[in-house]
Coordinates of C-alpha atoms and ligand atoms in Angstrom, one line a residue:
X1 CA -0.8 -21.3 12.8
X2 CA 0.2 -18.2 10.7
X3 CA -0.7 -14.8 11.7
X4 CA -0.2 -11.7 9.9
X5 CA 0.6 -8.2 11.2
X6 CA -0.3 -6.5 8.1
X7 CA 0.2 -2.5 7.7
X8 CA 1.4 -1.2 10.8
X9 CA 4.2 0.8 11.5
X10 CA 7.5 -1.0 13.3
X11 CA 8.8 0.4 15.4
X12 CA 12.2 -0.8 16.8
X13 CA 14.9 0.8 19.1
X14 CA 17.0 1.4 15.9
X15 CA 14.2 1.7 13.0
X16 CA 10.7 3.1 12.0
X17 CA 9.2 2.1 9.1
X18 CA 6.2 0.3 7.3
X19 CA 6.2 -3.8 6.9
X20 CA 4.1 -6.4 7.4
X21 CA 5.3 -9.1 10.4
X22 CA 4.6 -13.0 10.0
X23 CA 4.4 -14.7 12.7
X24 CA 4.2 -18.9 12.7
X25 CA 3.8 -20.7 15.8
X26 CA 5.6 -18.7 18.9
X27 CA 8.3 -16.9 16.5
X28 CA 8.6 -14.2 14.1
X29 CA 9.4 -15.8 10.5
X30 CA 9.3 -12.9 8.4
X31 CA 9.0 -9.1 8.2
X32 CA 8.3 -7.9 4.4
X33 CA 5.4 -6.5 2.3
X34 CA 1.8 -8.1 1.4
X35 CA 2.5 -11.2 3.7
X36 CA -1.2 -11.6 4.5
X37 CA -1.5 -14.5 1.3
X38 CA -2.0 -18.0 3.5
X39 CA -2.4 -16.3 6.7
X40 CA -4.5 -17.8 9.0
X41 CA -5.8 -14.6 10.9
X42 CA -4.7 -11.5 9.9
X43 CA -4.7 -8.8 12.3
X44 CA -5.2 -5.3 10.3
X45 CA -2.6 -2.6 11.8
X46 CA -2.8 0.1 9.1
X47 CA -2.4 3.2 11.3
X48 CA -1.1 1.6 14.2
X49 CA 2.5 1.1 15.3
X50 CA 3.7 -2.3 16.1
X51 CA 5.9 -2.8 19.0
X52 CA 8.2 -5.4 20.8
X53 CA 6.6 -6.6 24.0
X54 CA 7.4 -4.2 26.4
X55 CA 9.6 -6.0 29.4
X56 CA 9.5 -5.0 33.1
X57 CA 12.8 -5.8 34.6
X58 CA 11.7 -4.8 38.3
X59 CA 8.5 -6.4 40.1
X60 CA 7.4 -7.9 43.2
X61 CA 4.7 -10.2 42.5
X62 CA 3.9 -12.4 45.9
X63 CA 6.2 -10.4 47.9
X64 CA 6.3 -10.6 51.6
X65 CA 7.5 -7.5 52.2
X66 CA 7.0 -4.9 55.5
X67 CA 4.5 -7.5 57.3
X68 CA 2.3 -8.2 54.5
X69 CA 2.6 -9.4 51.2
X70 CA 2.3 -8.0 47.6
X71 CA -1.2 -8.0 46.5
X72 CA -0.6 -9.4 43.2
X73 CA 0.4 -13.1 42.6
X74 CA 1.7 -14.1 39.4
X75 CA -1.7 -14.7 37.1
X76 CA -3.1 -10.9 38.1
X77 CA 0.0 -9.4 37.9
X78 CA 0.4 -10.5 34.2
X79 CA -3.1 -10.1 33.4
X80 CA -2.5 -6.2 34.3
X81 CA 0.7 -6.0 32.3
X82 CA -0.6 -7.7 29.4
X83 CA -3.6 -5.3 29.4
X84 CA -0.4 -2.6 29.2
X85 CA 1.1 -3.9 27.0
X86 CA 3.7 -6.1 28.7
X87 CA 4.9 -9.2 27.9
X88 CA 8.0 -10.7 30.2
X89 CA 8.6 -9.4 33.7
X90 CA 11.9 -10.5 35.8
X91 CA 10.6 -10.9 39.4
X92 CA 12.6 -10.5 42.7
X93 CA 13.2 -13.9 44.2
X94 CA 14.4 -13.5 47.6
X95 CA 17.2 -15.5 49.6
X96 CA 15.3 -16.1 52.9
X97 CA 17.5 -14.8 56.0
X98 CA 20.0 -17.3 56.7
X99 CA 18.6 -19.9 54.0
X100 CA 20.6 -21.3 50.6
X101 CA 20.0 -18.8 47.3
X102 CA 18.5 -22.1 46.4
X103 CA 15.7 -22.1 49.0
X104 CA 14.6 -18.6 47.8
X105 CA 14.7 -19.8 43.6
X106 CA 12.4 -22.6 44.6
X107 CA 10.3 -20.9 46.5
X108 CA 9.5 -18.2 43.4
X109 CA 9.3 -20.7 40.9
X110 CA 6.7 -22.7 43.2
X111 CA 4.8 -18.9 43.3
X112 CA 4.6 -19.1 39.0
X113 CA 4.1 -22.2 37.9
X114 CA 0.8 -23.0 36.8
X115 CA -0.1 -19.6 37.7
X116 CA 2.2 -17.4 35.2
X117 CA 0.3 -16.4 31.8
X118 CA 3.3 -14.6 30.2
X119 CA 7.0 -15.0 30.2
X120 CA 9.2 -14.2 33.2
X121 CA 12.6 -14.1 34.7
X122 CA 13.9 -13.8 38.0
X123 CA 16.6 -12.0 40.1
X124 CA 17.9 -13.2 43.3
X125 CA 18.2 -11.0 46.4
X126 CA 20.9 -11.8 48.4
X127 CA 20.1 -10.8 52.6
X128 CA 23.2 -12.9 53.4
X129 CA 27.1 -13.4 52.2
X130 CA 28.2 -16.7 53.6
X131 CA 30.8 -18.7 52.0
X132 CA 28.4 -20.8 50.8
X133 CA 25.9 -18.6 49.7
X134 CA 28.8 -16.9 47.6
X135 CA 29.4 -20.1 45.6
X136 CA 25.8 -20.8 45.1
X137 CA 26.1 -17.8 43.0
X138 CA 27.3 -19.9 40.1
X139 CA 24.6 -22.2 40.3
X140 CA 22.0 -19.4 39.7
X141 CA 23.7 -18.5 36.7
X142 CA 23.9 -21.9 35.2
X143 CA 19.9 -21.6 36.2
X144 CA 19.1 -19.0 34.0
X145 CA 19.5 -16.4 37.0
X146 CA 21.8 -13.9 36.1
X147 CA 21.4 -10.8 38.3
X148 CA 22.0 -10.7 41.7
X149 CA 20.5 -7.6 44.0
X150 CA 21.6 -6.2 47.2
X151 CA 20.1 -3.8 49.0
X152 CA 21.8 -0.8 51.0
X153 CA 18.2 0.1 52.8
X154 CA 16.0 -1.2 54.9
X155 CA 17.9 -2.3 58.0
X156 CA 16.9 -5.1 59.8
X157 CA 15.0 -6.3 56.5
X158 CA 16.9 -6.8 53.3
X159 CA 19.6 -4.7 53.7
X160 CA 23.0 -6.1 53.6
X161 CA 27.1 -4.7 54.0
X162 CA 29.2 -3.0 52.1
X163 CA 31.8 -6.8 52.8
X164 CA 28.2 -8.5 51.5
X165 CA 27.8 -6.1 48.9
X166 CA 31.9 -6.5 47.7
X167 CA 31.8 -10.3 47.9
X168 CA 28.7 -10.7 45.4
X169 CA 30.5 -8.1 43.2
X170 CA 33.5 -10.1 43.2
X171 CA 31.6 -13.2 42.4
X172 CA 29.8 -11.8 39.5
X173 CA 32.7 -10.1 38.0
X174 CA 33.5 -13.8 37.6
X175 CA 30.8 -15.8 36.6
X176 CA 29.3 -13.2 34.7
X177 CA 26.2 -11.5 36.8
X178 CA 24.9 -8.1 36.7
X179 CA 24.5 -6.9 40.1
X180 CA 21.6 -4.6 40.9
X181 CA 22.0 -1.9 43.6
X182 CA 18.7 -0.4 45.8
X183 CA 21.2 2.3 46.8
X184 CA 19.8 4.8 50.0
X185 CA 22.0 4.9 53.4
X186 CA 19.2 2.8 55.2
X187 CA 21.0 3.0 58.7
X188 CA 21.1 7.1 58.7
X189 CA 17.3 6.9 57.2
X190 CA 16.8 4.4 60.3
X191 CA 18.0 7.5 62.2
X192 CA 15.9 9.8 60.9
X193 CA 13.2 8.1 61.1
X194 CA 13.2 7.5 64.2
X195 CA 14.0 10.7 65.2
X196 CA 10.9 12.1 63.2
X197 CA 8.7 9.4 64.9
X198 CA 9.8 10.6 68.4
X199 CA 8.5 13.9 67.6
X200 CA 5.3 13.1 66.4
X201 CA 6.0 13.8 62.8
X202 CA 3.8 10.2 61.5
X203 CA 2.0 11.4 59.0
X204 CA 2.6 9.5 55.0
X205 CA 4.8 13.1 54.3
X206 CA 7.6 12.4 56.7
X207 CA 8.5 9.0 54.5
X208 CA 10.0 11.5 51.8
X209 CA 11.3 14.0 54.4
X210 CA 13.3 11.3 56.0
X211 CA 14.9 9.6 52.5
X212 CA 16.7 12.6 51.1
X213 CA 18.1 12.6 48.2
X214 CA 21.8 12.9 49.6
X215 CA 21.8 9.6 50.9
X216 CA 20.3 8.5 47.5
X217 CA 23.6 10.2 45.6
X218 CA 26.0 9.0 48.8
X219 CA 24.7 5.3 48.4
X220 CA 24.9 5.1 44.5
X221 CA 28.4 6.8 44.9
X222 CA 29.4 4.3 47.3
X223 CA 28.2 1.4 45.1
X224 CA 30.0 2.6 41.7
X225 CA 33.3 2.2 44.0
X226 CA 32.9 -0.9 45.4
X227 CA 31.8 -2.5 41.9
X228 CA 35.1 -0.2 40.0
X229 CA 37.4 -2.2 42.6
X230 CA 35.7 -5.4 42.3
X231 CA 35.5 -5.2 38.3
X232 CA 32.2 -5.9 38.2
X233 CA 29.4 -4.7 36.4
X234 CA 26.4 -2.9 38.0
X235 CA 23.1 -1.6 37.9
X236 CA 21.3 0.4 40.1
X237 CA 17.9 0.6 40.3
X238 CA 15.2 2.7 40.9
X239 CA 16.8 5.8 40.5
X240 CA 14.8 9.0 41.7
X241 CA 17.1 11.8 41.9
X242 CA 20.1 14.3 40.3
X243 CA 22.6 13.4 42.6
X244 CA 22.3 9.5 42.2
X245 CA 21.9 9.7 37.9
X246 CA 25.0 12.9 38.3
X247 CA 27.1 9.6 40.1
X248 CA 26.0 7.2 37.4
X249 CA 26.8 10.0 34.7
X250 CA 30.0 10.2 35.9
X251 CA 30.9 7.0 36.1
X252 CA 29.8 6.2 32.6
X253 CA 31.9 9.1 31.1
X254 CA 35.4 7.0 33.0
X255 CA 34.2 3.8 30.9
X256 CA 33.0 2.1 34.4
X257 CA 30.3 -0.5 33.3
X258 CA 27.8 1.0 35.3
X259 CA 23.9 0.9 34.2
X260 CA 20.7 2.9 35.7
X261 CA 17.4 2.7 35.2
X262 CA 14.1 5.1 36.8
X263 CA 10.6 4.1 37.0
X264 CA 7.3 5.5 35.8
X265 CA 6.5 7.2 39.1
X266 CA 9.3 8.8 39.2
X267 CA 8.5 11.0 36.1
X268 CA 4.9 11.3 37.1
X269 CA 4.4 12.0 40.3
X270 CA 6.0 13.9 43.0
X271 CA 6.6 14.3 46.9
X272 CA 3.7 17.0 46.7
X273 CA 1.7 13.4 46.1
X274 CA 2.7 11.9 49.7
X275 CA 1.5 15.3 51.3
X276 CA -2.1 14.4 50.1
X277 CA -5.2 15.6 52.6
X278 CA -5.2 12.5 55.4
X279 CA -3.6 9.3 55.1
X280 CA -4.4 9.5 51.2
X281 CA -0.3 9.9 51.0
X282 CA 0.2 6.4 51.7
X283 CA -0.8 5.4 48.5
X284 CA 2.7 6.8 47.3
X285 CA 4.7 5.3 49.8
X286 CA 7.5 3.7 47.7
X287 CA 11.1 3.5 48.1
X288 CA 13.2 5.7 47.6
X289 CA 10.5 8.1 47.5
X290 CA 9.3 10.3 45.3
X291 CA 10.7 13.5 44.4
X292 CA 10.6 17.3 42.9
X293 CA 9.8 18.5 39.6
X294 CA 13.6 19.1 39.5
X295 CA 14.7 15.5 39.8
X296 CA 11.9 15.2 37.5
X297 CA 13.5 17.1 34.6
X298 CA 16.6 15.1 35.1
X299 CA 15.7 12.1 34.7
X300 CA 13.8 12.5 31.6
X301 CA 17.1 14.4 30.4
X302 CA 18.9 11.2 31.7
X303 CA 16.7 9.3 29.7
X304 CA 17.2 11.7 26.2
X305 CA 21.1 11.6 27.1
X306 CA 21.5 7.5 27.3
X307 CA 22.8 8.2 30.8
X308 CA 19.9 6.0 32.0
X309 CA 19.4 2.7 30.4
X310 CA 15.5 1.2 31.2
X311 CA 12.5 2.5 33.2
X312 CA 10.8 -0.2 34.5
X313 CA 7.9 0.0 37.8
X314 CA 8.8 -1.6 40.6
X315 CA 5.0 -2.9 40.6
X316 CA 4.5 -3.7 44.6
X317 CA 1.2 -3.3 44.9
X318 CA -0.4 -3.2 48.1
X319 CA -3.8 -2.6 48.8
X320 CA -4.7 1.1 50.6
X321 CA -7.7 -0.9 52.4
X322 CA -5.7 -3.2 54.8
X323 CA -2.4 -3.2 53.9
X324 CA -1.5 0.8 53.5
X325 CA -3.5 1.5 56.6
X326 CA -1.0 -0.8 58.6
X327 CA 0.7 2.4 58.9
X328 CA -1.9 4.8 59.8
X329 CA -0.6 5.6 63.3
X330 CA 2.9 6.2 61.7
X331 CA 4.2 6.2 58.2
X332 CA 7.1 3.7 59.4
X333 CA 4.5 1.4 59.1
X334 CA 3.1 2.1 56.1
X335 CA 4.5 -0.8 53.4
X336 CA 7.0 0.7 50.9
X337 CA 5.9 -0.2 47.1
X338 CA 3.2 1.0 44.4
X339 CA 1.5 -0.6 41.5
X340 CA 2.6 0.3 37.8
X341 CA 2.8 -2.8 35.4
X342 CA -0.3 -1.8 33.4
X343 CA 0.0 1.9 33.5
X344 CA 4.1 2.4 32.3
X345 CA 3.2 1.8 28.6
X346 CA 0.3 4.1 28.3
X347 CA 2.0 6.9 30.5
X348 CA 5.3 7.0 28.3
X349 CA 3.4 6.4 25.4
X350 CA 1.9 10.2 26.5
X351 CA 5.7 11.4 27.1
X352 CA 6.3 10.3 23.3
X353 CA 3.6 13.0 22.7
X354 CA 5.3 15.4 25.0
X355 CA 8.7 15.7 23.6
X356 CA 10.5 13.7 26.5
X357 CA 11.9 11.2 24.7
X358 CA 11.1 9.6 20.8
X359 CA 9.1 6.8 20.0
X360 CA 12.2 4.6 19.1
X361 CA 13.6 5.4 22.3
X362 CA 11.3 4.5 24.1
X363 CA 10.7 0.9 22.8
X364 CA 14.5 0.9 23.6
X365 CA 14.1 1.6 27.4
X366 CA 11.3 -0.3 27.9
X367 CA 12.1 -3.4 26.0
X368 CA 15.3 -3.5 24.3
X369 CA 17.7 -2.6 26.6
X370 CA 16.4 -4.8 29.1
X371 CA 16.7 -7.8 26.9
X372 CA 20.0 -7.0 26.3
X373 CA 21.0 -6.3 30.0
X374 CA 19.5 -8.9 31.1
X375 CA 20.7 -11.6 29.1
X376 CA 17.3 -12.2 26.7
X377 CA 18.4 -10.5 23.6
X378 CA 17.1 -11.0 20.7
X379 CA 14.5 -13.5 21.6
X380 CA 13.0 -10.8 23.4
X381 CA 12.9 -6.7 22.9
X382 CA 12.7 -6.6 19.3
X383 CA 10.5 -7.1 16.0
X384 CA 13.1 -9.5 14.0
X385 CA 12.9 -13.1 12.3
X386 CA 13.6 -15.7 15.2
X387 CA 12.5 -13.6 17.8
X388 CA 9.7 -14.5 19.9
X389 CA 6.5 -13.1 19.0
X390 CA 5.8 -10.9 22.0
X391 CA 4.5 -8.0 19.9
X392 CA 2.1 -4.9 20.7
X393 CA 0.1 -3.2 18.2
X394 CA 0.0 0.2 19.8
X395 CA -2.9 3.3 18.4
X396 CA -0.5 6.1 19.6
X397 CA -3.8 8.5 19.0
X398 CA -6.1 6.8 21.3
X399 CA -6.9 8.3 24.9
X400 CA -7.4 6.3 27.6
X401 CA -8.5 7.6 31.2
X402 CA -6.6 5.7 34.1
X403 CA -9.1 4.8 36.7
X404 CA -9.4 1.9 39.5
X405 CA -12.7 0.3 37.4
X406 CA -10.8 -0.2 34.2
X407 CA -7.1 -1.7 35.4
X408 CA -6.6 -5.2 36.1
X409 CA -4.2 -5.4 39.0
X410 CA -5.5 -6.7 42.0
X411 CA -4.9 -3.5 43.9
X412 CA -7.6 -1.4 45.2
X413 CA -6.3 1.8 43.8
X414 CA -4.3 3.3 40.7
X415 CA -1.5 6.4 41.6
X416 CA -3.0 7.6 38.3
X417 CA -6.6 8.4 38.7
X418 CA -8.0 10.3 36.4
X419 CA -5.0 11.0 34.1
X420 CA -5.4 10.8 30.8
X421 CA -2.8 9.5 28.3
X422 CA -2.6 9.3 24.7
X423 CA -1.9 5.6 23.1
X424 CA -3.5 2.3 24.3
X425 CA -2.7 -1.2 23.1
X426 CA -5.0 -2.7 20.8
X427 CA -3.4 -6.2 20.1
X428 CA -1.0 -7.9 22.9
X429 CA 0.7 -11.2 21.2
X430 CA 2.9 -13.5 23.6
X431 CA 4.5 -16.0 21.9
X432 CA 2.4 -15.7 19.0
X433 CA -0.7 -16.2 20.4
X434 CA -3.4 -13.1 21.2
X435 CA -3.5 -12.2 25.4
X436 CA -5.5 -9.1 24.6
X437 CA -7.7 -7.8 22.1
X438 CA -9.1 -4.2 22.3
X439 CA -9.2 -4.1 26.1
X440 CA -10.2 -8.0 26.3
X441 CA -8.6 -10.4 27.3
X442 CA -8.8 -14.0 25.3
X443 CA -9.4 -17.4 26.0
X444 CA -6.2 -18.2 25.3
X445 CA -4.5 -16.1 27.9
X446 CA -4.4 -18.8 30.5
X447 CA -2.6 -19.4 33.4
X448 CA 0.4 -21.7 33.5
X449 CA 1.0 -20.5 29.9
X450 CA 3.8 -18.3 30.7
X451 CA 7.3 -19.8 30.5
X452 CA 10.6 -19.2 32.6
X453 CA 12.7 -17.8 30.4
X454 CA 16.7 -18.8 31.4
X455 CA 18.4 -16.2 31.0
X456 CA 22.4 -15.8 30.0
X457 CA 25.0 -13.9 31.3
X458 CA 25.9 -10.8 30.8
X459 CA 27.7 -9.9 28.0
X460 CA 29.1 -6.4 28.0
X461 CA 32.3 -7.4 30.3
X462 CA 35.5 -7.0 28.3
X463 CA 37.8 -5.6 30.4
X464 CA 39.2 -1.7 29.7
X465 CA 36.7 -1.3 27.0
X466 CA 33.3 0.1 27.5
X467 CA 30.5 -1.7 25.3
X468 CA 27.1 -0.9 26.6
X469 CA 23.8 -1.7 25.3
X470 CA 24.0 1.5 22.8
X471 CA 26.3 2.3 20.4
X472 CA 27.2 5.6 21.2
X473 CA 29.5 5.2 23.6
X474 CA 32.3 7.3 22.0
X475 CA 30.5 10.8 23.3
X476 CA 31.0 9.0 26.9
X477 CA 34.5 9.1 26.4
X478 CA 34.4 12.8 25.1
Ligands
URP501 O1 9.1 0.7 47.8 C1 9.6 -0.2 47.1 N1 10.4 0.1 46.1 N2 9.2 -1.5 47.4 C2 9.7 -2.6 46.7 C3 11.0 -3.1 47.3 C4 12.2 -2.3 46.7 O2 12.8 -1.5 47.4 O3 12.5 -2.4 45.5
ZN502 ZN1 14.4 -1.4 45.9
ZN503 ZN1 11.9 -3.1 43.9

């Protein structure tokens, strides 16, 4: 089967400009002019841009996670992210407390297959550092599981210590994993928040008001040090807040090969959003929480500065009917996580049009520099011959109104209703074939289509010399 792109606009991380793409079978073949002779369908793009598959390095699909479990499996999940615009995902598969890493890999895979429609990845979280679990390490990596995450929050859950925390660094300075940081100070939040709960402060506001942004900034610090003495690389994620992208920002400018990325919400909505009339709040209950329109303007400077590398979701949905409510008597109950898959295309596609970042950019924090950090590069994140044909065609002047009735995750609500953003996806290709067409999705878009992709190490490890994902590395060193 030959398709032609015909008259769009590419763009890349690197490059803008007008070309035909011919795809045959799953890859691109060809990028040129007047390619359409032979084709067998021909999708007209003349106006339009054409994009890599976006890729969301951070989800929870099938998560259980603060006494319930994510709402969306692995067929919704990517039926709302191809809707977006999304074609991979790496998902967070979890080493069960005092269980093999192998347990927890088997246990997501069983959770995809014959469910996932597009590509995906995993991560493994590691809740424990046993001797054993340390060497397992290498088998992951020689699986195609290349990034390990620990978390420094939620005691009595995930979170693990700083020994934990220094073994897997040392491990993956080794073998060649990236190791991804949820950095907060989850035993003082533990304190606080049980000091708030004492005093009757329960309502959805007090999940902000007891996550400040210090121990955000403390906790990234913290990490940077242990992964400069271990020689590791590292990545933090979900980064909210000045003092946690300042630490990141400094450690770049020393050559430390340290990466960070932010996530939709954190540019769109704020803490004002978790002080909503009633319990609405706990729809914005994610961790670490949302911020001020300070932290705001940082991030996107991060962004513009390359001191921040991806944005990605975190898409934990959990329903407000149900699951939410769990914590209606106190917000400590409420389950930390929020939906964003479908939405992070169309939102940034709107910050394009604002001035916060440029259109190449943003293809690069949204696909290419996740291929590349996460070991998928260049069969995913770019328009090139030989790469897989995950590719968006994207009407940048289309508006689209985000509402419950028209997105596709199985949530029961969208953080975003009512907004309206310029730019909607009018084509979605995985792998050559057509997922979505003008808001529909196809036949072919079936589950137990999607392939685990095996990913490789990572790559940018050569010892005293800083090589990152982007060139410009030299105003780092300034
Ligand atoms: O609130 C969040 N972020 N839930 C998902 C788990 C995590 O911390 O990444
Ligand atoms: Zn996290
Ligand atoms: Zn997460």
């Amino acid at each position: 089967m030959k398709t032609v792109i015909s008259g769009g606009t590419i763009v890349t991380a690197s490059e803008t400009y007008r070309a035909d793409v011919l795809i045959e079978g799953e890859r691109i073949v060809a990028i040129g002019t007047d390619l359409s002779e032979g084709a067998d369908r021909v999708i007209d793009a003349t106006g339009k841009l054409v994009l890599p598959g976006a890729i969301d390095v951070h989800t929870h699909m099938d998560m259980p996670f603060g006494g319930t479990t994510s709402c969306d499996d692995f067929t919704s999940g990517h039926v709302a992210a191809l809707h977006g615009g999304t074609t991979m995902h790496i998902d967070f598969s979890t080493q069960p407390k005092g269980g093999s890493l192998q347990d927890g890999l088997d246990t997501w895979h069983a959770k995809a297959d014959g469910k996932a429609v597009m590509d995906y990845g995993f991560h493994m979280i590691v809740t424990d550092a046993r001797p054993e679990v340390i060497e397992e390490l290498d088998s992951m990596v020689e699986q195609g599981v290349t990034s390990f995450k620990c978390f420094l929050a939620y005691p009595d859950a995930l979170m693990v210590d700083d020994d934990t925390l220094f073994a897997v660094m040392e491990r993956a300075s080794a073998n060649g994993g990236l190791v991804m940081i949820h950095a907060e100070n989850g035993q003082v939040i533990d304190t606080l928040v049980k000091r708030a709960v004492a005093a009757g402060d329960t309502r959805p506001g007090f999940h902000y008001r007891t996550r400040p942004a210090a121990l955000e900034g403390e906790s990234t610090e913290r990490a940077i040090a242990l992964a400069k003495v271990a020689d590791a690389p590292v990545y933090i994620v979900h980064v909210t807040c000045a003092e946690a992208v300042d630490a990141i920002a400094r450690a770049r400018a020393k050559g430390q090969k340290v990466w960070g990325e932010s996530c939709t919400q954190y540019f769109y909505l704020t803490q004002d959003d978790l002080d909503r009339d009633g319990f609405e709040g706990a729809k914005f209950v994610c961790s670490p929480p949302l911020r001020t329109e300070a932290d705001q303007a940082r991030l996107w400077e991060a962004i513009r500065r390359d001191e921040l590398e991806v944005i990605s979701t975190d898409h934990c949905p959990f329903n407000y009917e149900g699951q939410k409510t769990l914590g209606r008597d106190s917000f400590a109950g409420i389950p930390n996580g929020i939906p964003g898959i479908e939405e992070r295309m169309g939102l940034l596609s709107e910050a394009v049009w604002e001035g916060h970042l440029t259109a190449q950019r943003w293809v690069e924090v949204t696909a290419t520099n996740p291929a590349k950090l996460f070991g998928c590069y260049p069969k995913k994140g770019t328009i090139a011959p030989g790469s897989d044909a995950d590719i968006v065609v994207w009407d940048a002047e289309a508006t689209h109104t985000w509402s419950k009735e028209t997105t596709h995750s199985a949530i029961d609500y969208t953080c975003y209703e009512g907004m309206e953003t310029r730019g909607v996806p009018t084509h979605v290709l995985s792998r050559g074939e057509l997922m979505v067409e003008h808001g529909q999705l196809t036949d072919a878009a079936t589950p137990g289509r999607g392939q685990f992709v095996k990913r490789r190490p990572f790559e940018f490890e050569r010892p005293g010399e800083f090589v990152g994902p982007v060139e410009a590395r030299e105003t780092a060193h300034a």
